Amino acid sequence: AQSVTQPDIHITVSEGASLELRCNYSYGATPYLFWYVQSPGQGLQLLLKYFSGDTLVQGIKGFEAEFKRSQSSFNLRKPSVHWSDAAEYFCAVGNSGGYQKVTFGTGTKLQVIP
Amino acid sequence: GAGVSQSPSNKVTEKGKDVELRCDPISGHTALYWYRQRLGQGLEFLIYFQGNSAPDKSGLPSDRFSAERTGESVSTLTIQRTQQEDSAVYLCASSLDGPPRFFGPGTRLTVL
């Protein structure tokens, strides 16, 4: 069965600093990988996705993520964090069976300090 | 509407009662998902619709749970004979196809 681990429950960074949120997945075949963001008072929204091809994918709001098969990882990065990035971030893995059964991690809450 | 909407936003019910949760996806989105999030836990997949069909019902926890979708639009998740362990936030999401793209605000269900 597919699964996702986000080892950091809570991360605090200073505004303007770089950010990396960790995600490790377990899946038997080539996974479909996603990052979602849930800003305060809003619903979850898809940030970016990896299906195949270039292992570095760009998403909305200046985020990117890199798929590393050897490490079973799909870490999310942003070069310079803005206060509005404070939110909860969820990594997810999906199957390739013609539809998308997506399994989510437990989330990482990001706090941004001035 | 502009986004995915769900109703009610909160539902308190007594153990043993039936509840219906509603999801209105973004207009034109053919894929619709239901997830459950228990306190302190990640999202748990319940069911997926492509159009009005549900190719994957494997996530439904028991036969007390059922869902339907009509007109490739609104979906209803029904929980019969609710139990306290059903207490959670139930989230709906939609997309044109593929993975869930936009989630609704959720329905917080409390079973007393």
Coordinates of C-alpha atoms in Angstrom, one line a residue:
Chain A
A1 CA 0.0 0.0 0.0
Q2 CA 1.2 3.5 -0.7
S3 CA 2.1 5.8 2.1
V4 CA 3.6 9.2 2.8
T5 CA 5.8 10.4 5.7
Q6 CA 6.3 14.0 6.6
P7 CA 8.8 13.8 9.5
D8 CA 8.4 17.5 10.6
I9 CA 5.2 18.3 12.3
H10 CA 6.1 22.0 12.8
I11 CA 8.7 24.2 11.2
T12 CA 9.6 27.8 11.9
V13 CA 11.5 30.0 9.5
S14 CA 12.3 33.7 9.3
E15 CA 10.8 35.7 6.5
G16 CA 13.2 35.8 3.6
A17 CA 15.0 32.6 4.6
S18 CA 14.9 29.5 2.4
L19 CA 12.6 26.6 3.1
E20 CA 12.7 22.9 2.6
L21 CA 9.9 20.6 3.7
R22 CA 10.6 16.9 3.8
C23 CA 8.5 14.2 2.3
N24 CA 9.2 10.5 1.9
Y25 CA 6.9 8.1 0.2
S26 CA 6.4 4.4 -0.2
Y27 CA 5.0 3.0 -3.4
G28 CA 5.7 -0.1 -5.5
A29 CA 5.8 1.6 -8.9
T30 CA 6.6 5.0 -10.3
P31 CA 4.5 7.3 -8.1
Y32 CA 2.5 10.3 -8.8
L33 CA 3.5 12.9 -6.2
F34 CA 1.9 16.1 -5.0
W35 CA 2.2 18.9 -2.6
Y36 CA -0.9 20.7 -1.2
V37 CA -1.2 23.8 0.9
Q38 CA -3.9 24.8 3.4
S39 CA -3.7 28.4 4.3
P40 CA -5.6 29.5 7.5
G41 CA -9.3 29.6 6.9
Q42 CA -9.0 28.2 3.4
G43 CA -9.4 24.8 1.8
L44 CA -6.5 22.6 0.6
Q45 CA -5.1 23.6 -2.7
L46 CA -2.8 21.8 -5.1
L47 CA 0.7 23.4 -5.2
L48 CA 2.4 21.2 -7.6
K49 CA 2.5 17.7 -9.0
Y50 CA 5.0 15.2 -10.4
F51 CA 3.9 12.6 -12.9
S52 CA 7.0 11.9 -15.0
G53 CA 9.9 13.6 -16.8
D54 CA 11.9 16.3 -15.3
T55 CA 12.4 15.5 -11.6
L56 CA 12.4 19.2 -10.6
V57 CA 8.8 20.5 -10.8
Q58 CA 7.7 24.1 -10.4
G59 CA 4.5 25.0 -8.8
I60 CA 2.4 28.0 -7.9
K61 CA 3.5 30.7 -5.4
G62 CA 7.2 30.2 -6.2
F63 CA 7.4 26.7 -4.8
E64 CA 9.4 23.8 -6.4
A65 CA 9.9 20.2 -5.5
E66 CA 12.4 17.6 -6.5
F67 CA 11.7 13.9 -7.0
K68 CA 14.6 11.7 -5.9
R69 CA 13.8 8.0 -6.6
S70 CA 16.9 6.8 -4.8
Q71 CA 15.8 8.4 -1.6
S72 CA 12.1 8.0 -2.1
S73 CA 11.7 11.7 -1.4
F74 CA 9.8 14.6 -2.8
N75 CA 10.9 17.6 -0.8
L76 CA 9.3 21.0 -1.2
R77 CA 11.5 24.1 -1.5
K78 CA 11.2 27.8 -1.7
P79 CA 14.2 30.2 -2.0
S80 CA 12.7 33.0 0.0
V81 CA 9.7 32.6 2.3
H82 CA 7.1 35.3 2.6
W83 CA 4.8 35.8 5.7
S84 CA 1.9 34.7 3.5
D85 CA 3.4 31.3 3.1
A86 CA 2.5 30.4 6.7
A87 CA 0.2 27.5 6.3
E88 CA 0.0 23.7 6.6
Y89 CA 1.6 21.7 3.8
F90 CA 0.7 18.2 2.8
C91 CA 2.6 15.8 0.7
A92 CA 0.7 13.1 -1.2
V93 CA 1.2 10.1 -3.4
G94 CA -1.1 8.8 -6.0
N95 CA -1.3 5.7 -8.1
S96 CA -1.2 5.4 -11.9
G97 CA -4.2 3.2 -12.3
G98 CA -6.1 5.5 -14.6
Y99 CA -7.5 7.5 -11.8
Q100 CA -6.0 9.2 -8.9
K101 CA -6.4 7.6 -5.5
V102 CA -4.3 10.0 -3.5
T103 CA -2.8 9.2 -0.1
F104 CA -1.9 12.2 2.1
G105 CA 0.8 12.7 4.7
T106 CA -0.1 14.1 8.1
G107 CA 1.1 17.6 7.2
T108 CA 3.8 20.1 8.2
K109 CA 2.8 23.4 9.8
L110 CA 4.9 26.3 8.7
Q111 CA 5.3 29.3 10.9
V112 CA 7.0 32.4 9.4
I113 CA 8.5 34.9 11.8
P114 CA 9.4 38.5 10.9
Chain B
G1 CA -19.7 28.9 -7.7
A2 CA -16.1 30.1 -7.3
G3 CA -15.0 27.1 -5.3
V4 CA -16.0 23.8 -3.7
S5 CA -18.7 24.3 -1.2
Q6 CA -19.9 21.9 1.5
S7 CA -22.8 21.8 3.8
P8 CA -23.4 21.8 6.6
S9 CA -20.2 23.3 8.0
N10 CA -20.9 21.7 11.3
K11 CA -23.1 18.8 12.3
V12 CA -23.7 17.5 15.8
T13 CA -25.6 14.3 16.0
E14 CA -26.5 11.5 18.4
K15 CA -25.0 8.1 18.1
G16 CA -27.2 5.9 15.9
K17 CA -28.6 8.7 13.8
D18 CA -28.1 9.0 10.1
V19 CA -26.4 12.0 8.6
E20 CA -26.0 13.4 5.1
L21 CA -23.2 15.6 4.0
R22 CA -23.3 17.6 0.8
C23 CA -20.6 18.7 -1.6
D24 CA -21.0 21.1 -4.5
P25 CA -17.9 20.9 -6.7
I26 CA -16.6 23.6 -9.0
S27 CA -18.7 23.7 -12.1
G28 CA -17.4 21.5 -14.9
H29 CA -15.1 19.4 -12.6
T30 CA -15.8 15.8 -13.5
A31 CA -13.6 14.3 -10.7
L32 CA -14.9 14.5 -7.1
Y33 CA -13.3 13.1 -4.0
W34 CA -14.3 12.5 -0.4
Y35 CA -11.7 12.4 2.4
R36 CA -12.0 12.2 6.1
Q37 CA -9.6 13.8 8.6
R38 CA -9.7 12.7 12.2
L39 CA -8.3 15.0 14.9
G40 CA -4.5 15.0 14.6
Q41 CA -4.4 12.6 11.7
G42 CA -3.8 12.9 8.0
L43 CA -6.5 12.8 5.3
E44 CA -8.1 9.4 4.8
F45 CA -9.4 8.6 1.3
L46 CA -13.0 7.5 1.2
I47 CA -14.3 7.5 -2.3
Y48 CA -13.7 8.9 -5.8
F49 CA -16.2 9.8 -8.5
Q50 CA -15.4 10.2 -12.2
G51 CA -18.6 11.8 -13.5
N52 CA -21.4 10.0 -11.7
S53 CA -19.5 6.7 -11.4
A54 CA -17.4 5.6 -8.5
P55 CA -14.6 3.4 -9.7
D56 CA -13.0 3.3 -6.3
K57 CA -15.0 2.7 -3.2
S58 CA -12.3 0.9 -1.3
G59 CA -11.8 3.7 1.2
L60 CA -15.3 3.6 2.6
P61 CA -14.7 2.3 6.2
S62 CA -17.9 0.2 6.5
D63 CA -21.2 -0.5 4.8
R64 CA -22.7 2.3 7.0
F65 CA -21.0 4.7 4.6
S66 CA -22.4 5.4 1.1
A67 CA -22.0 8.2 -1.5
E68 CA -23.7 9.2 -4.7
R69 CA -23.3 11.8 -7.3
T70 CA -25.9 13.1 -9.7
G71 CA -25.7 15.2 -12.8
E72 CA -21.9 15.2 -12.6
S73 CA -22.3 17.8 -10.0
V74 CA -23.5 17.6 -6.4
S75 CA -22.4 14.6 -4.2
T76 CA -23.9 13.3 -1.0
L77 CA -22.0 11.3 1.6
T78 CA -24.4 9.4 3.9
I79 CA -23.4 7.8 7.2
Q80 CA -26.0 5.5 8.7
R81 CA -26.2 4.6 12.4
T82 CA -23.4 7.0 13.2
Q83 CA -20.8 6.0 15.8
Q84 CA -18.5 8.1 17.9
E85 CA -15.5 7.1 15.8
D86 CA -17.2 8.7 12.8
S87 CA -16.4 12.1 14.4
A88 CA -14.1 13.9 12.0
V89 CA -13.9 16.6 9.4
Y90 CA -15.2 15.4 6.0
L91 CA -13.6 17.0 3.1
C92 CA -14.7 17.1 -0.5
A93 CA -12.4 18.0 -3.5
S94 CA -12.9 18.3 -7.2
S95 CA -10.8 18.6 -10.3
L96 CA -11.2 18.5 -14.1
D97 CA -9.5 15.2 -14.0
G98 CA -6.6 13.5 -12.2
P99 CA -5.8 14.4 -8.6
P100 CA -7.9 16.5 -6.3
R101 CA -7.2 20.1 -7.0
F102 CA -9.4 22.2 -4.9
F103 CA -10.9 21.2 -1.5
G104 CA -13.9 22.6 0.2
P105 CA -13.9 23.9 3.7
G106 CA -15.2 20.6 5.1
T107 CA -18.0 19.5 7.4
R108 CA -17.1 19.0 11.0
L109 CA -19.1 16.0 12.2
T110 CA -19.4 15.4 16.0
V111 CA -21.2 12.2 17.1
L112 CA -22.2 12.4 20.8

